[in-house]
mmCIF file of C-alpha atoms in Angstrom:
data_model
loop_
_atom_site.group_PDB
_atom_site.id
_atom_site.type_symbol
_atom_site.label_atom_id
_atom_site.label_comp_id
_atom_site.label_asym_id
_atom_site.label_seq_id
_atom_site.Cartn_x
_atom_site.Cartn_y
_atom_site.Cartn_z
ATOM 1 C CA UNK A 1 -3.487 -42.913 -26.196
ATOM 2 C CA UNK A 2 -4.341 -39.323 -25.055
ATOM 3 C CA UNK A 3 -2.425 -36.743 -26.792
ATOM 4 C CA UNK A 4 -0.982 -33.969 -24.037
ATOM 5 C CA UNK A 5 -0.970 -30.020 -24.498
ATOM 6 C CA UNK A 6 2.231 -28.733 -23.942
ATOM 7 C CA UNK A 7 3.532 -25.832 -24.434
ATOM 8 C CA UNK A 8 6.082 -24.719 -28.024
ATOM 9 C CA UNK A 9 9.591 -24.298 -28.346
ATOM 10 C CA UNK A 10 9.283 -20.248 -29.491
ATOM 11 C CA UNK A 11 11.492 -17.197 -29.473
ATOM 12 C CA UNK A 12 10.452 -13.404 -29.021
ATOM 13 C CA UNK A 13 12.088 -10.963 -31.081
ATOM 14 C CA UNK A 14 11.924 -6.834 -30.770
ATOM 15 C CA UNK A 15 10.081 -4.817 -28.566
ATOM 16 C CA UNK A 16 7.206 -6.026 -26.302
ATOM 17 C CA UNK A 17 4.740 -3.220 -26.511
ATOM 18 C CA UNK A 18 4.735 -3.694 -30.097
ATOM 19 C CA UNK A 19 1.686 -5.435 -31.916
ATOM 20 C CA UNK A 20 2.250 -9.627 -31.445
ATOM 21 C CA UNK A 21 2.869 -11.498 -34.344
ATOM 22 C CA UNK A 22 3.060 -15.527 -34.363
ATOM 23 C CA UNK A 23 5.450 -16.745 -37.424
ATOM 24 C CA UNK A 24 3.775 -20.484 -38.156
ATOM 25 C CA UNK A 25 5.949 -22.694 -40.457
ATOM 26 C CA UNK A 26 4.962 -25.349 -43.078
ATOM 27 C CA UNK A 27 5.492 -28.876 -41.702
ATOM 28 C CA UNK A 28 8.503 -30.713 -42.293
ATOM 29 C CA UNK A 29 10.889 -27.607 -41.516
ATOM 30 C CA UNK A 30 11.028 -25.154 -38.357
ATOM 31 C CA UNK A 31 11.303 -21.670 -37.450
ATOM 32 C CA UNK A 32 14.265 -20.996 -39.084
ATOM 33 C CA UNK A 33 11.938 -21.200 -42.292
ATOM 34 C CA UNK A 34 10.955 -17.203 -41.040
ATOM 35 C CA UNK A 35 14.449 -15.935 -41.131
ATOM 36 C CA UNK A 36 14.312 -13.647 -44.725
ATOM 37 C CA UNK A 37 11.323 -11.763 -42.778
ATOM 38 C CA UNK A 38 12.803 -10.941 -39.504
ATOM 39 C CA UNK A 39 15.172 -8.043 -40.328
ATOM 40 C CA UNK A 40 12.547 -6.601 -41.928
ATOM 41 C CA UNK A 41 9.420 -7.308 -39.829
ATOM 42 C CA UNK A 42 11.003 -7.247 -36.787
ATOM 43 C CA UNK A 43 11.709 -3.160 -37.258
ATOM 44 C CA UNK A 44 7.417 -3.148 -36.646
ATOM 45 C CA UNK A 45 6.230 -5.807 -34.331
ATOM 46 C CA UNK A 46 7.599 -8.075 -31.904
ATOM 47 C CA UNK A 47 7.731 -11.924 -33.526
ATOM 48 C CA UNK A 48 7.042 -14.636 -31.890
ATOM 49 C CA UNK A 49 8.688 -17.395 -33.828
ATOM 50 C CA UNK A 50 6.845 -20.973 -32.888
ATOM 51 C CA UNK A 51 8.274 -25.204 -33.424
ATOM 52 C CA UNK A 52 5.155 -26.508 -33.974
ATOM 53 C CA UNK A 53 4.479 -29.716 -32.474
ATOM 54 C CA UNK A 54 7.588 -32.274 -33.415
ATOM 55 C CA UNK A 55 9.334 -30.034 -35.436
ATOM 56 C CA UNK A 56 12.478 -28.258 -34.226
ATOM 57 C CA UNK A 57 13.003 -27.812 -30.457
ATOM 58 C CA UNK A 58 9.244 -28.738 -29.799
ATOM 59 C CA UNK A 59 8.709 -32.050 -28.933
ATOM 60 C CA UNK A 60 5.977 -34.267 -30.634
ATOM 61 C CA UNK A 61 2.753 -34.436 -28.654
ATOM 62 C CA UNK A 62 1.846 -38.860 -28.902
ATOM 63 C CA UNK A 63 -1.677 -39.775 -29.353
ATOM 64 C CA UNK A 64 -3.232 -38.724 -32.146
ATOM 65 C CA UNK A 65 -3.227 -35.183 -31.819
ATOM 66 C CA UNK A 66 -5.225 -32.858 -34.390
ATOM 67 C CA UNK A 67 -4.709 -29.407 -35.297
ATOM 68 C CA UNK A 68 -6.882 -28.308 -32.568
ATOM 69 C CA UNK A 69 -4.625 -29.725 -30.537
ATOM 70 C CA UNK A 70 -1.805 -27.885 -32.307
ATOM 71 C CA UNK A 71 -3.673 -24.300 -31.416
ATOM 72 C CA UNK A 72 -3.980 -25.156 -27.684
ATOM 73 C CA UNK A 73 -0.574 -25.943 -27.357
ATOM 74 C CA UNK A 74 0.030 -22.335 -29.089
ATOM 75 C CA UNK A 75 -2.412 -20.525 -26.199
ATOM 76 C CA UNK A 76 -0.195 -22.362 -23.625
ATOM 77 C CA UNK A 77 2.653 -21.109 -25.370
ATOM 78 C CA UNK A 78 1.233 -17.512 -25.101
ATOM 79 C CA UNK A 79 -0.392 -17.354 -21.934
ATOM 80 C CA UNK A 80 3.225 -18.683 -20.355
ATOM 81 C CA UNK A 81 4.867 -16.093 -22.453
ATOM 82 C CA UNK A 82 2.296 -13.482 -21.134
ATOM 83 C CA UNK A 83 0.870 -12.878 -24.828
ATOM 84 C CA UNK A 84 -2.952 -12.380 -25.131
ATOM 85 C CA UNK A 85 -3.809 -10.929 -28.542
ATOM 86 C CA UNK A 86 -1.973 -11.750 -31.551
ATOM 87 C CA UNK A 87 -1.601 -11.819 -35.486
ATOM 88 C CA UNK A 88 -0.852 -14.685 -37.203
ATOM 89 C CA UNK A 89 0.763 -16.065 -39.652
ATOM 90 C CA UNK A 90 0.832 -19.751 -41.335
ATOM 91 C CA UNK A 91 2.235 -20.966 -44.329
ATOM 92 C CA UNK A 92 0.563 -23.996 -45.136
ATOM 93 C CA UNK A 93 1.089 -26.723 -41.991
ATOM 94 C CA UNK A 94 1.095 -22.421 -40.132
ATOM 95 C CA UNK A 95 -2.090 -21.482 -41.763
ATOM 96 C CA UNK A 96 -3.996 -24.449 -41.147
ATOM 97 C CA UNK A 97 -3.362 -24.303 -37.347
ATOM 98 C CA UNK A 98 -3.716 -20.736 -37.477
ATOM 99 C CA UNK A 99 -7.149 -21.159 -38.848
ATOM 100 C CA UNK A 100 -7.456 -23.889 -35.295
ATOM 101 C CA UNK A 101 -6.699 -21.143 -33.177
ATOM 102 C CA UNK A 102 -8.817 -18.660 -34.496
ATOM 103 C CA UNK A 103 -11.930 -20.801 -34.217
ATOM 104 C CA UNK A 104 -11.002 -22.095 -31.061
ATOM 105 C CA UNK A 105 -9.867 -18.656 -29.313
ATOM 106 C CA UNK A 106 -11.627 -15.740 -31.545
ATOM 107 C CA UNK A 107 -10.765 -13.442 -28.752
ATOM 108 C CA UNK A 108 -6.923 -13.536 -29.234
ATOM 109 C CA UNK A 109 -6.786 -12.804 -33.042
ATOM 110 C CA UNK A 110 -6.159 -9.465 -34.542
ATOM 111 C CA UNK A 111 -5.075 -10.087 -38.107
ATOM 112 C CA UNK A 112 -4.710 -13.516 -39.689
ATOM 113 C CA UNK A 113 -2.307 -14.512 -42.999
ATOM 114 C CA UNK A 114 -3.133 -18.304 -44.177
ATOM 115 C CA UNK A 115 -0.606 -18.672 -47.482
ATOM 116 C CA UNK A 116 -0.719 -21.803 -49.491
ATOM 117 C CA UNK A 117 -3.094 -23.839 -47.575
ATOM 118 C CA UNK A 118 -7.049 -24.724 -47.907
ATOM 119 C CA UNK A 119 -9.126 -25.334 -45.130
ATOM 120 C CA UNK A 120 -10.084 -29.482 -45.920
ATOM 121 C CA UNK A 121 -8.045 -32.083 -46.528
ATOM 122 C CA UNK A 122 -10.882 -34.211 -49.817
ATOM 123 C CA UNK A 123 -10.399 -37.930 -49.886
ATOM 124 C CA UNK A 124 -8.169 -37.741 -52.443
ATOM 125 C CA UNK A 125 -5.544 -36.092 -50.714
ATOM 126 C CA UNK A 126 -5.722 -37.964 -47.579
ATOM 127 C CA UNK A 127 -4.643 -41.076 -49.525
ATOM 128 C CA UNK A 128 -1.301 -39.174 -51.181
ATOM 129 C CA UNK A 129 -0.224 -38.143 -47.720
ATOM 130 C CA UNK A 130 -1.041 -41.693 -46.887
ATOM 131 C CA UNK A 131 1.479 -42.600 -49.549
ATOM 132 C CA UNK A 132 3.856 -40.099 -48.858
ATOM 133 C CA UNK A 133 3.884 -41.818 -45.394
ATOM 134 C CA UNK A 134 4.370 -45.756 -46.500
ATOM 135 C CA UNK A 135 7.189 -44.205 -48.977
ATOM 136 C CA UNK A 136 9.407 -43.187 -45.906
ATOM 137 C CA UNK A 137 9.171 -45.537 -44.664
ATOM 138 C CA UNK A 138 9.893 -48.197 -47.020
ATOM 139 C CA UNK A 139 12.165 -46.082 -49.050
ATOM 140 C CA UNK A 140 13.630 -43.809 -46.178
ATOM 141 C CA UNK A 141 14.621 -40.387 -45.225
ATOM 142 C CA UNK A 142 16.653 -39.141 -48.525
ATOM 143 C CA UNK A 143 13.526 -39.993 -50.766
ATOM 144 C CA UNK A 144 11.458 -37.895 -48.847
ATOM 145 C CA UNK A 145 13.713 -34.892 -48.404
ATOM 146 C CA UNK A 146 14.811 -34.930 -52.243
ATOM 147 C CA UNK A 147 10.588 -35.843 -52.703
ATOM 148 C CA UNK A 148 9.406 -33.050 -50.651
ATOM 149 C CA UNK A 149 12.019 -30.295 -52.506
ATOM 150 C CA UNK A 150 10.873 -31.599 -55.642
ATOM 151 C CA UNK A 151 7.379 -30.670 -54.643
ATOM 152 C CA UNK A 152 7.691 -26.816 -53.133
ATOM 153 C CA UNK A 153 9.968 -25.720 -56.078
ATOM 154 C CA UNK A 154 9.701 -26.638 -59.424
ATOM 155 C CA UNK A 155 13.158 -26.971 -61.799
ATOM 156 C CA UNK A 156 13.750 -23.871 -62.116
ATOM 157 C CA UNK A 157 13.767 -22.435 -59.162
ATOM 158 C CA UNK A 158 16.022 -25.360 -57.758
ATOM 159 C CA UNK A 159 18.790 -24.238 -60.899
ATOM 160 C CA UNK A 160 18.406 -20.305 -60.066
ATOM 161 C CA UNK A 161 18.629 -20.697 -55.941
ATOM 162 C CA UNK A 162 20.460 -23.703 -54.890
ATOM 163 C CA UNK A 163 21.934 -22.465 -51.957
ATOM 164 C CA UNK A 164 18.613 -21.669 -50.865
ATOM 165 C CA UNK A 165 17.151 -24.624 -51.322
ATOM 166 C CA UNK A 166 19.830 -25.985 -49.758
ATOM 167 C CA UNK A 167 19.566 -24.480 -46.437
ATOM 168 C CA UNK A 168 15.425 -25.421 -46.849
ATOM 169 C CA UNK A 169 16.942 -28.970 -47.610
ATOM 170 C CA UNK A 170 18.703 -28.892 -44.377
ATOM 171 C CA UNK A 171 15.611 -28.044 -42.518
ATOM 172 C CA UNK A 172 13.579 -31.401 -43.717
ATOM 173 C CA UNK A 173 16.164 -33.299 -43.414
ATOM 174 C CA UNK A 174 16.529 -32.247 -39.435
ATOM 175 C CA UNK A 175 13.162 -33.044 -38.771
ATOM 176 C CA UNK A 176 11.983 -36.713 -37.319
ATOM 177 C CA UNK A 177 9.780 -39.116 -38.831
ATOM 178 C CA UNK A 178 7.812 -39.105 -35.511
ATOM 179 C CA UNK A 179 6.934 -35.363 -36.375
ATOM 180 C CA UNK A 180 6.533 -35.796 -39.565
ATOM 181 C CA UNK A 181 3.710 -38.294 -39.490
ATOM 182 C CA UNK A 182 1.877 -36.650 -36.372
ATOM 183 C CA UNK A 183 1.688 -33.500 -38.123
ATOM 184 C CA UNK A 184 0.436 -36.010 -41.822
ATOM 185 C CA UNK A 185 -2.316 -37.030 -39.508
ATOM 186 C CA UNK A 186 -3.423 -34.180 -38.403
ATOM 187 C CA UNK A 187 -3.524 -32.449 -42.011
ATOM 188 C CA UNK A 188 -5.082 -35.585 -43.238
ATOM 189 C CA UNK A 189 -7.955 -34.521 -40.782
ATOM 190 C CA UNK A 190 -8.575 -30.834 -41.877
ATOM 191 C CA UNK A 191 -11.738 -29.987 -42.255
ATOM 192 C CA UNK A 192 -12.559 -26.606 -41.538
ATOM 193 C CA UNK A 193 -14.568 -25.776 -44.494
ATOM 194 C CA UNK A 194 -18.084 -25.545 -42.838
ATOM 195 C CA UNK A 195 -16.910 -22.889 -40.289
ATOM 196 C CA UNK A 196 -14.916 -20.215 -41.660
ATOM 197 C CA UNK A 197 -17.459 -17.784 -42.017
ATOM 198 C CA UNK A 198 -16.834 -17.985 -38.013
ATOM 199 C CA UNK A 199 -13.806 -16.151 -38.694
ATOM 200 C CA UNK A 200 -14.315 -12.521 -38.271
ATOM 201 C CA UNK A 201 -10.668 -11.098 -37.561
ATOM 202 C CA UNK A 202 -9.052 -9.015 -40.875
ATOM 203 C CA UNK A 203 -7.422 -12.103 -43.336
ATOM 204 C CA UNK A 204 -5.158 -11.892 -45.992
ATOM 205 C CA UNK A 205 -4.904 -15.408 -48.222
ATOM 206 C CA UNK A 206 -1.805 -15.917 -49.930
ATOM 207 C CA UNK A 207 -1.499 -18.272 -52.779
ATOM 208 C CA UNK A 208 1.640 -19.156 -55.260
ATOM 209 C CA UNK A 209 0.947 -18.807 -58.890
ATOM 210 C CA UNK A 210 3.634 -21.704 -58.810
ATOM 211 C CA UNK A 211 1.869 -24.173 -55.987
ATOM 212 C CA UNK A 212 2.198 -27.439 -57.505
ATOM 213 C CA UNK A 213 0.729 -28.738 -54.003
ATOM 214 C CA UNK A 214 -2.105 -26.065 -52.867
ATOM 215 C CA UNK A 215 -3.580 -24.743 -55.976
ATOM 216 C CA UNK A 216 -4.736 -20.694 -56.171
ATOM 217 C CA UNK A 217 -8.050 -21.623 -56.755
ATOM 218 C CA UNK A 218 -7.689 -23.510 -53.463
ATOM 219 C CA UNK A 219 -6.701 -20.693 -51.738
ATOM 220 C CA UNK A 220 -9.717 -18.169 -53.316
ATOM 221 C CA UNK A 221 -11.652 -20.388 -52.019
ATOM 222 C CA UNK A 222 -10.471 -20.402 -48.590
ATOM 223 C CA UNK A 223 -10.763 -16.351 -49.320
ATOM 224 C CA UNK A 224 -14.378 -16.388 -50.526
ATOM 225 C CA UNK A 225 -15.305 -18.017 -47.494
ATOM 226 C CA UNK A 226 -13.898 -16.389 -44.499
ATOM 227 C CA UNK A 227 -15.989 -12.611 -44.650
ATOM 228 C CA UNK A 228 -13.463 -9.962 -43.972
ATOM 229 C CA UNK A 229 -10.432 -11.631 -46.506
ATOM 230 C CA UNK A 230 -8.972 -10.898 -49.362
ATOM 231 C CA UNK A 231 -6.292 -12.893 -51.619
ATOM 232 C CA UNK A 232 -3.075 -11.762 -53.078
ATOM 233 C CA UNK A 233 -1.182 -14.349 -55.448
ATOM 234 C CA UNK A 234 2.435 -13.808 -55.701
ATOM 235 C CA UNK A 235 5.183 -15.349 -57.812
ATOM 236 C CA UNK A 236 6.158 -18.704 -56.149
ATOM 237 C CA UNK A 237 5.122 -22.188 -55.416
ATOM 238 C CA UNK A 238 4.323 -23.997 -52.021
ATOM 239 C CA UNK A 239 6.742 -21.700 -50.180
ATOM 240 C CA UNK A 240 5.192 -18.079 -50.659
ATOM 241 C CA UNK A 241 7.891 -16.559 -48.404
ATOM 242 C CA UNK A 242 10.941 -18.700 -49.445
ATOM 243 C CA UNK A 243 10.123 -17.688 -53.308
ATOM 244 C CA UNK A 244 8.906 -14.414 -53.754
ATOM 245 C CA UNK A 245 10.678 -13.666 -49.824
ATOM 246 C CA UNK A 246 10.333 -9.444 -50.761
ATOM 247 C CA UNK A 247 7.371 -10.093 -51.966
ATOM 248 C CA UNK A 248 5.825 -12.201 -48.518
ATOM 249 C CA UNK A 249 7.229 -9.570 -46.543
ATOM 250 C CA UNK A 250 6.109 -6.481 -47.776
ATOM 251 C CA UNK A 251 2.292 -7.327 -48.861
ATOM 252 C CA UNK A 252 2.177 -9.198 -45.238
ATOM 253 C CA UNK A 253 3.632 -6.451 -43.335
ATOM 254 C CA UNK A 254 1.676 -3.962 -44.898
ATOM 255 C CA UNK A 255 -1.466 -5.437 -44.431
ATOM 256 C CA UNK A 256 -0.463 -6.216 -40.765
ATOM 257 C CA UNK A 257 0.493 -2.355 -39.887
ATOM 258 C CA UNK A 258 -3.098 -1.036 -41.680
ATOM 259 C CA UNK A 259 -5.451 0.180 -39.769
#
């Protein structure tokens, strides 16, 4: 079955004349994951919040889509909105899609922010993702939700911020099995490492010092491989834009505003 590239559900906030910044969320959630940053960034940027395929209000693509297909869907969405050059801010899956977009459409990139992601999925990690898919089928969606939350947030944060964790949990629960599996299959085929030198845009790589899913060392390798990249490590786990929301908003916002 061929993959049909379709435009994605998105909302545009703030003045259309401002620097356009596209926000790309992690797997299993949707554009609402950016609500802690929107009030801060909307003062300075035109924000485009996107639901990636199979998440939020965007339908799954079908077939066996790749991250490049996700990026083409984003390009189509921007075309239909009349937006040319953009900066991309992505966390986890969103950062992988941002890499794919920058490699396919380099002329459309002003700046990149790549948080909590690497550039390749090694074979052992592919096996882990496959095991998560099997667990979803065998044990059900609630076990999937619990294990995802435990992987993203350590016990200390879950105890300190139960209401925030419950909110993120509700976003995970809202994502369909089809959307999750489609994204996971794309993640398993992530392989951008050999092409990162082609990315010429100024790039900020963000790591979470407590990230159990993507270590700071993986993020450091990503930053080292992109010519115009630098690394910032925040006091957070895998969702750095949630656990270190203020720090994330400031470091990203200041990077995007800088000449």
